[in-house]
């Protein structure tokens, strides 16, 4: 088998890249370890930056997004139950975010892949990368028990944090930067109307809480929890009680309770590996970096990475120029680090840290109170939240 670009992983990074290359008439094959139901079934991101929405429209993938996506011009912060609004649209000259779940995004990407002849090999086992530092890389994998080989010009490592691509870069080349947070998020999905028409990020003495949604009839809520806690210890009743407490009496009173159909705990981490290119391998999305979900940046960064990567590959194939692929890593990392900074900062002002003393708590309270009172501080938050420009 032969192709121009072998894409490892059919998550958002891999599938957006596959569609972009298809449109540019560059051959690609996507190798995915799991099946479609598994990838589409993962409950993850909920908020798309304008850039991600624009990319979906540009790829002619936004039919459902434009009908069902919930456009949010603002968001809310809450300190010990007292809510204040950030008018992102006004503060950023008209920019918004769109609530549209990652599951919906993946559904749209997979449906269109079938129609457009985007080549995906599901259940590709034992993927390994070879010859990345030469001109003819080879990807080996197992399909239906049979060993296969895919020859290619380039490999796009879009296989997430636990994939094989990043570990294929020699350790003396890779630099890794990491912060692991001493807590996780317990998330719940329920078919009940959301408490509020916009998101609420709540800092409460007992810990962080987030009120989000998937649709006017489906709510997504999160509460900060200890890393040693188990989902089984959180009955729906206990979750709703704790959520309402942390959201405070006003927002808490608007929470509609109902049976959950998904509940899971995700650890929080900041992570960047540099460079994002080695030889003929390019890393994109969670394979290269992780952000804590507080800033809602993970999926959006996967999209901006592959916009840069696709531009580089198009320059290479259409103009015979290496310039775009040579600048890919530096260009992508410049945007990645700003999203890392924002996600780390937003996490640090909204969560309860185990070793926090009275001083730390008051600094947090002062920072939130400062944001409440300063349009400039709100603009800084809003500009980052809606997404920094693609340079
Ligand atoms: P993914 O989605 O992990 O996809 C990688 C794919 O690669 C496959 N794979 C392999 N395939 C072949 N061979 C191998 N050896 C392979 N190893 C792995 C995997 O099966 C998988 O299909 O990475 P990608 O494409 O980089 O996309 C990243 C995003 O999924 C991620 O950043 C977001 O979900 C993060 N995230 C959020 N991002 C946002 O932009 N906005 C949000 O509101 C938001 N909320 C969240 C989130 C992530 C969360 N969790 C659970 C981590 C909320 C949560 C709770
Ligand atoms: C979500 O709806 O899943 C969501 C929203 C905002 C975040 C993180 C997750 O910051």
Coordinates of C-alpha atoms and ligand atoms in Angstrom, one line a residue:
X1 CA 0.0 0.0 0.0
X2 CA 1.2 3.5 -0.8
X3 CA -0.1 7.0 0.0
X4 CA 1.2 10.5 0.4
X5 CA 0.3 11.2 4.0
X6 CA -0.3 8.4 6.6
X7 CA -2.5 9.8 9.4
X8 CA -2.3 7.9 12.7
X9 CA -5.6 8.3 14.7
X10 CA -9.1 9.2 13.7
X11 CA -9.8 11.7 16.5
X12 CA -10.5 15.3 15.7
X13 CA -6.9 16.1 14.6
X14 CA -6.6 13.1 12.2
X15 CA -10.1 13.5 10.7
X16 CA -9.9 17.3 10.2
X17 CA -6.5 16.8 8.5
X18 CA -7.9 13.9 6.4
X19 CA -10.7 16.1 5.1
X20 CA -8.4 19.1 4.4
X21 CA -6.0 16.9 2.4
X22 CA -8.9 15.3 0.5
X23 CA -10.1 18.7 -0.5
X24 CA -6.5 19.6 -1.6
X25 CA -6.3 16.4 -3.7
X26 CA -3.5 15.1 -1.5
X27 CA -3.7 11.3 -0.9
X28 CA -4.0 10.2 2.7
X29 CA -4.9 7.1 4.7
X30 CA -6.1 7.2 8.3
X31 CA -5.2 4.3 10.6
X32 CA -7.3 4.1 13.7
X33 CA -6.8 1.6 16.5
X34 CA -10.4 1.4 17.6
X35 CA -13.8 1.3 15.7
X36 CA -16.0 4.1 14.7
X37 CA -18.5 3.6 17.5
X38 CA -15.8 3.8 20.1
X39 CA -14.3 7.1 18.8
X40 CA -17.7 8.7 18.2
X41 CA -19.0 7.5 21.6
X42 CA -16.3 9.3 23.7
X43 CA -17.9 12.2 25.7
X44 CA -15.3 14.9 25.6
X45 CA -15.2 18.5 24.4
X46 CA -18.2 20.8 24.2
X47 CA -17.1 24.2 23.1
X48 CA -15.8 25.2 19.7
X49 CA -13.9 28.4 19.0
X50 CA -14.9 30.5 16.0
X51 CA -11.9 29.2 14.2
X52 CA -13.1 25.6 14.5
X53 CA -16.6 26.6 13.3
X54 CA -15.0 28.4 10.3
X55 CA -13.0 25.3 9.5
X56 CA -16.1 23.2 9.5
X57 CA -17.9 25.6 7.3
X58 CA -15.0 25.9 4.9
X59 CA -14.9 22.1 4.6
X60 CA -18.6 22.0 4.0
X61 CA -19.2 20.1 7.2
X62 CA -21.3 22.6 9.0
X63 CA -24.9 21.8 7.9
X64 CA -25.9 20.4 11.3
X65 CA -23.6 22.6 13.3
X66 CA -25.3 25.7 11.9
X67 CA -28.7 24.4 12.8
X68 CA -28.0 22.8 16.1
X69 CA -24.9 24.5 17.5
X70 CA -25.6 26.9 20.4
X71 CA -23.8 30.3 19.8
X72 CA -22.7 31.8 23.1
X73 CA -21.7 35.5 23.2
X74 CA -20.9 35.4 26.9
X75 CA -19.9 33.2 29.8
X76 CA -20.2 33.5 33.6
X77 CA -17.9 33.2 36.5
X78 CA -19.1 32.6 40.0
X79 CA -17.3 33.2 43.3
X80 CA -18.8 31.5 46.4
X81 CA -22.2 31.5 44.7
X82 CA -22.1 35.1 43.4
X83 CA -22.4 35.2 39.6
X84 CA -21.0 37.7 37.2
X85 CA -21.3 37.8 33.4
X86 CA -18.5 38.3 30.8
X87 CA -19.8 39.7 27.6
X88 CA -17.3 38.1 25.3
X89 CA -19.0 39.3 22.1
X90 CA -18.8 42.9 23.1
X91 CA -15.3 42.7 24.5
X92 CA -13.8 41.0 21.4
X93 CA -15.5 43.0 18.7
X94 CA -18.1 40.3 17.9
X95 CA -16.5 37.0 18.5
X96 CA -18.4 34.1 20.0
X97 CA -18.0 30.4 20.8
X98 CA -20.3 27.6 19.8
X99 CA -21.5 24.7 22.0
X100 CA -21.5 21.6 19.8
X101 CA -20.3 18.4 21.3
X102 CA -17.2 16.5 20.1
X103 CA -19.4 13.5 19.5
X104 CA -21.4 15.6 17.0
X105 CA -18.2 16.9 15.4
X106 CA -16.9 13.3 15.0
X107 CA -20.3 12.1 13.6
X108 CA -20.2 14.8 10.9
X109 CA -16.6 14.1 10.1
X110 CA -17.2 10.3 9.7
X111 CA -20.5 10.7 7.8
X112 CA -18.8 13.0 5.2
X113 CA -15.7 10.8 5.1
X114 CA -17.9 8.0 3.7
X115 CA -19.4 10.2 1.1
X116 CA -16.1 11.8 0.0
X117 CA -13.9 8.8 -0.1
X118 CA -11.7 9.6 2.8
X119 CA -9.8 6.4 3.5
X120 CA -10.0 5.1 7.1
X121 CA -8.7 1.7 8.2
X122 CA -10.5 0.9 11.5
X123 CA -9.1 -1.6 14.1
X124 CA -5.6 -1.1 12.8
X125 CA -3.5 -3.0 15.4
X126 CA 0.2 -2.7 16.4
X127 CA 0.9 0.4 14.4
X128 CA 4.6 1.1 14.3
X129 CA 6.5 3.9 12.4
X130 CA 9.7 3.3 10.5
X131 CA 12.2 5.3 8.4
X132 CA 11.0 8.7 9.8
X133 CA 14.4 10.2 9.4
X134 CA 14.7 9.2 5.8
X135 CA 12.7 10.0 2.6
X136 CA 10.5 6.9 2.6
X137 CA 8.7 6.3 5.8
X138 CA 6.8 3.1 6.3
X139 CA 3.9 2.4 8.7
X140 CA 3.4 -1.2 9.7
X141 CA 0.2 -2.4 11.2
X142 CA -2.0 -5.5 11.6
X143 CA -5.5 -5.7 10.0
X144 CA -7.7 -8.7 10.5
X145 CA -4.8 -10.6 11.8
X146 CA -2.7 -9.8 8.7
X147 CA 0.6 -7.8 8.8
X148 CA 0.4 -4.8 6.4
X149 CA 2.7 -2.0 5.3
X150 CA 1.9 1.5 4.2
X151 CA 4.6 3.4 2.4
X152 CA 4.2 7.2 2.5
X153 CA 5.9 10.6 2.1
X154 CA 4.9 11.9 5.5
X155 CA 3.3 10.6 8.8
X156 CA 0.9 12.8 10.7
X157 CA 0.9 11.6 14.3
X158 CA -2.7 12.4 15.4
X159 CA -3.0 9.5 17.9
X160 CA -3.6 11.3 21.1
X161 CA -1.6 11.4 24.4
X162 CA -1.2 7.6 24.6
X163 CA -0.4 7.0 20.9
X164 CA 2.7 5.6 19.3
X165 CA 3.8 8.7 17.3
X166 CA 5.4 10.8 20.1
X167 CA 7.4 7.8 21.5
X168 CA 8.8 7.2 18.0
X169 CA 10.8 10.4 18.3
X170 CA 14.2 9.7 19.9
X171 CA 14.3 10.7 23.5
X172 CA 17.4 13.0 23.0
X173 CA 15.4 15.1 20.6
X174 CA 12.2 15.4 22.6
X175 CA 11.7 18.0 25.4
X176 CA 8.6 17.4 27.5
X177 CA 7.0 20.0 29.9
X178 CA 4.4 19.0 32.3
X179 CA 2.1 20.0 35.2
X180 CA -0.1 17.4 36.8
X181 CA -2.9 18.9 38.9
X182 CA -3.8 17.3 42.2
X183 CA -7.5 16.8 41.3
X184 CA -9.8 15.7 38.5
X185 CA -13.2 16.5 37.0
X186 CA -16.2 14.3 37.6
X187 CA -18.5 14.9 34.7
X188 CA -22.2 14.0 34.3
X189 CA -24.6 14.0 31.3
X190 CA -28.3 14.1 31.8
X191 CA -31.3 14.7 29.6
X192 CA -32.5 17.7 31.6
X193 CA -32.6 21.4 30.5
X194 CA -29.5 23.3 31.4
X195 CA -29.5 25.5 34.5
X196 CA -28.5 28.6 32.5
X197 CA -28.4 29.7 28.8
X198 CA -24.6 30.2 29.1
X199 CA -21.8 28.3 30.9
X200 CA -21.0 29.0 34.5
X201 CA -17.4 28.5 35.8
X202 CA -17.8 28.4 39.6
X203 CA -15.1 28.8 42.2
X204 CA -16.5 27.6 45.5
X205 CA -14.7 27.0 48.8
X206 CA -15.6 23.3 48.4
X207 CA -14.1 23.2 44.9
X208 CA -14.7 24.0 41.3
X209 CA -18.0 23.4 39.4
X210 CA -18.9 23.9 35.7
X211 CA -22.4 24.1 34.3
X212 CA -22.4 23.3 30.6
X213 CA -24.7 21.8 28.1
X214 CA -25.0 19.9 24.8
X215 CA -28.5 21.1 23.7
X216 CA -31.5 22.9 25.2
X217 CA -32.6 19.5 26.6
X218 CA -29.2 18.0 27.6
X219 CA -27.0 19.2 30.4
X220 CA -23.3 18.6 31.0
X221 CA -22.0 19.3 34.5
X222 CA -18.6 18.9 36.1
X223 CA -17.3 19.1 39.7
X224 CA -13.7 19.0 40.8
X225 CA -12.9 15.8 42.7
X226 CA -10.0 14.1 44.4
X227 CA -7.8 11.8 42.2
X228 CA -8.5 8.9 44.5
X229 CA -12.3 9.2 44.2
X230 CA -14.4 6.6 42.4
X231 CA -17.4 7.2 40.1
X232 CA -19.2 4.5 42.1
X233 CA -19.0 6.7 45.2
X234 CA -21.0 9.4 43.5
X235 CA -24.7 8.6 43.3
X236 CA -26.6 11.0 41.1
X237 CA -28.2 12.4 44.3
X238 CA -24.8 13.2 45.8
X239 CA -23.6 14.8 42.6
X240 CA -26.6 17.0 42.3
X241 CA -26.4 18.1 45.9
X242 CA -22.7 19.0 45.6
X243 CA -23.1 20.7 42.2
X244 CA -26.0 22.9 43.6
X245 CA -24.0 23.8 46.6
X246 CA -21.0 24.9 44.6
X247 CA -23.1 26.8 42.0
X248 CA -24.6 28.7 44.9
X249 CA -28.3 29.5 45.8
X250 CA -29.2 31.4 42.7
X251 CA -27.8 29.2 39.9
X252 CA -28.2 26.1 42.0
X253 CA -31.9 26.7 42.3
X254 CA -32.2 26.6 38.5
X255 CA -30.6 23.1 38.2
X256 CA -33.0 20.5 37.0
X257 CA -32.1 17.1 38.4
X258 CA -32.6 13.8 36.5
X259 CA -31.0 10.4 36.0
X260 CA -27.5 10.6 34.5
X261 CA -26.6 8.5 31.5
X262 CA -22.8 9.1 31.7
X263 CA -20.5 9.8 34.6
X264 CA -16.7 9.7 34.5
X265 CA -13.6 11.1 36.1
X266 CA -10.9 12.8 34.0
X267 CA -7.5 13.8 35.5
X268 CA -6.2 17.3 34.7
X269 CA -2.8 17.8 33.1
X270 CA -0.8 20.5 31.2
X271 CA 1.7 18.9 28.8
X272 CA 3.7 20.0 25.8
X273 CA 6.3 18.1 23.9
X274 CA 8.8 19.9 21.6
X275 CA 9.5 19.9 18.7
X276 CA 6.2 18.9 16.9
X277 CA 8.2 17.6 13.9
X278 CA 10.9 15.1 13.6
X279 CA 12.1 14.1 10.1
X280 CA 9.0 13.1 8.2
X281 CA 6.8 12.8 11.3
X282 CA 4.5 15.7 12.4
X283 CA 2.7 15.5 15.7
X284 CA -0.7 17.2 16.0
X285 CA -3.4 17.6 18.7
X286 CA -3.2 15.7 22.0
X287 CA -0.2 13.6 20.7
X288 CA 1.9 16.8 21.2
X289 CA 0.1 18.6 24.0
X290 CA -2.6 18.4 26.7
X291 CA -4.4 21.2 28.4
X292 CA -6.7 21.0 31.4
X293 CA -10.3 21.3 30.2
X294 CA -11.0 24.6 32.1
X295 CA -10.2 26.7 29.0
X296 CA -12.1 24.4 26.6
X297 CA -9.0 24.4 24.3
X298 CA -8.0 20.8 23.6
X299 CA -10.1 20.1 20.5
X300 CA -9.6 23.7 19.2
X301 CA -5.8 23.3 19.4
X302 CA -6.1 20.0 17.5
X303 CA -7.9 22.0 14.7
X304 CA -5.4 24.9 14.6
X305 CA -2.4 22.4 14.5
X306 CA -3.8 20.7 11.4
X307 CA -4.7 24.0 9.7
X308 CA -1.0 24.8 9.9
X309 CA 0.1 21.3 8.9
X310 CA -2.2 21.2 5.9
X311 CA -1.0 24.6 4.7
X312 CA 2.6 23.2 4.9
X313 CA 1.8 20.0 3.1
X314 CA -0.1 21.9 0.4
X315 CA 2.9 24.2 -0.1
X316 CA 5.1 21.2 -0.4
X317 CA 3.0 19.3 -2.9
X318 CA 1.7 22.3 -5.0
X319 CA 4.7 24.6 -4.9
X320 CA 7.6 22.3 -4.2
X321 CA 8.4 24.4 -1.1
X322 CA 9.6 23.1 2.3
X323 CA 9.0 26.4 4.0
X324 CA 5.6 25.5 5.5
X325 CA 6.5 22.1 6.8
X326 CA 9.8 23.5 8.1
X327 CA 8.0 26.2 10.1
X328 CA 5.1 23.9 11.3
X329 CA 6.5 23.1 14.7
X330 CA 7.4 26.7 15.7
X331 CA 4.2 28.1 14.3
X332 CA 2.0 25.5 16.0
X333 CA 3.9 25.8 19.3
X334 CA 3.5 29.6 19.5
X335 CA -0.3 29.1 19.6
X336 CA -0.2 26.0 21.8
X337 CA 1.8 27.7 24.5
X338 CA -0.6 30.6 24.7
X339 CA -3.5 28.2 25.1
X340 CA -1.5 26.3 27.7
X341 CA -0.9 29.5 29.6
X342 CA -4.6 30.5 29.5
X343 CA -5.8 27.0 30.5
X344 CA -3.3 26.8 33.4
X345 CA -4.2 30.3 34.6
X346 CA -8.0 29.7 34.4
X347 CA -7.5 26.4 36.2
X348 CA -5.4 28.1 38.9
X349 CA -8.0 30.8 39.7
X350 CA -11.1 28.6 39.7
X351 CA -10.0 25.4 41.6
X352 CA -9.3 24.5 45.2
X353 CA -5.8 23.2 45.6
X354 CA -5.1 20.8 48.5
X355 CA -2.3 22.8 50.0
X356 CA -3.9 26.2 49.7
X357 CA -3.7 28.4 52.7
X358 CA -5.7 31.4 53.6
X359 CA -3.3 33.7 51.7
X360 CA -3.7 31.7 48.4
X361 CA -7.5 31.6 48.8
X362 CA -7.6 35.4 49.3
X363 CA -5.4 36.0 46.2
X364 CA -7.8 33.9 44.2
X365 CA -10.8 35.8 45.5
X366 CA -9.0 39.1 44.8
X367 CA -8.2 38.0 41.2
X368 CA -11.9 37.0 40.6
X369 CA -13.1 40.3 42.2
X370 CA -10.6 42.2 40.0
X371 CA -12.0 40.5 36.8
X372 CA -15.5 41.3 38.0
X373 CA -14.6 45.0 38.3
X374 CA -12.3 45.5 35.4
X375 CA -13.4 45.6 31.7
X376 CA -9.7 45.3 30.8
X377 CA -9.3 42.1 32.8
X378 CA -12.5 40.7 31.3
X379 CA -11.3 41.5 27.8
X380 CA -8.1 39.5 28.4
X381 CA -10.1 36.5 29.5
X382 CA -12.6 36.9 26.7
X383 CA -9.9 37.3 24.0
X384 CA -8.3 34.0 25.1
X385 CA -11.6 32.1 25.6
X386 CA -13.0 32.8 22.1
X387 CA -9.6 31.8 20.7
X388 CA -6.5 33.7 19.7
X389 CA -6.1 34.4 15.9
X390 CA -4.5 31.8 13.6
X391 CA -1.3 33.7 12.5
Ligands
LIG1 P1 -7.9 12.1 20.4 O1 -9.2 12.6 20.4 O2 -7.3 11.4 21.6 O3 -7.8 11.0 19.2 C1 -6.6 10.2 19.0 C2 -7.1 9.0 18.2 O4 -5.9 8.2 17.9 C3 -6.3 6.8 18.2 N1 -5.0 6.1 18.5 C4 -4.4 5.2 17.7 N2 -4.7 4.9 16.4 C5 -3.8 4.0 15.8 N3 -2.8 3.5 16.4 C6 -2.4 3.8 17.7 N4 -1.4 3.3 18.3 C7 -3.3 4.7 18.4 N5 -3.3 5.3 19.6 C8 -4.3 6.1 19.7 C9 -7.3 6.9 19.3 O5 -8.1 5.7 19.4 C10 -8.1 8.1 19.0 O6 -9.2 7.8 18.2 O7 -6.8 13.2 20.0 P2 -6.9 14.5 19.0 O8 -7.5 14.1 17.7 O9 -5.7 15.2 19.1 O10 -8.1 15.4 19.7 C11 -8.0 16.0 20.9 C12 -9.3 16.2 21.6 O11 -10.0 15.0 21.6 C13 -9.1 16.6 23.1 O12 -8.1 17.6 23.1 C14 -10.4 17.2 23.6 O13 -11.4 16.3 23.8 C15 -10.1 17.9 25.0 N6 -11.3 18.5 25.6 C16 -11.9 19.7 25.3 N7 -11.4 20.3 24.2 C17 -12.0 21.5 23.8 O14 -11.6 22.1 22.8 N8 -13.2 22.0 24.4 C18 -13.7 21.4 25.4 O15 -14.7 21.9 25.9 C19 -13.1 20.2 26.0 N9 -13.6 19.6 27.0 C20 -11.9 17.8 26.7 C21 -13.0 18.4 27.4 C22 -11.4 16.6 27.2 C23 -12.0 15.9 28.2 N10 -11.4 14.6 28.6 C24 -12.2 13.5 28.9 C25 -10.0 14.4 28.3 C26 -13.6 17.7 28.5 C27 -13.1 16.5 28.9 C28 -13.7 15.9 30.1
LIG2 C1 -18.1 20.7 28.1 O1 -19.3 21.1 27.9 O2 -17.8 19.5 28.1 C2 -17.1 21.7 28.5 C3 -17.4 23.0 28.4 C4 -16.4 23.9 28.8 C5 -15.2 23.5 29.3 C6 -14.9 22.1 29.4 C7 -15.9 21.2 29.0 O3 -14.3 24.4 29.7

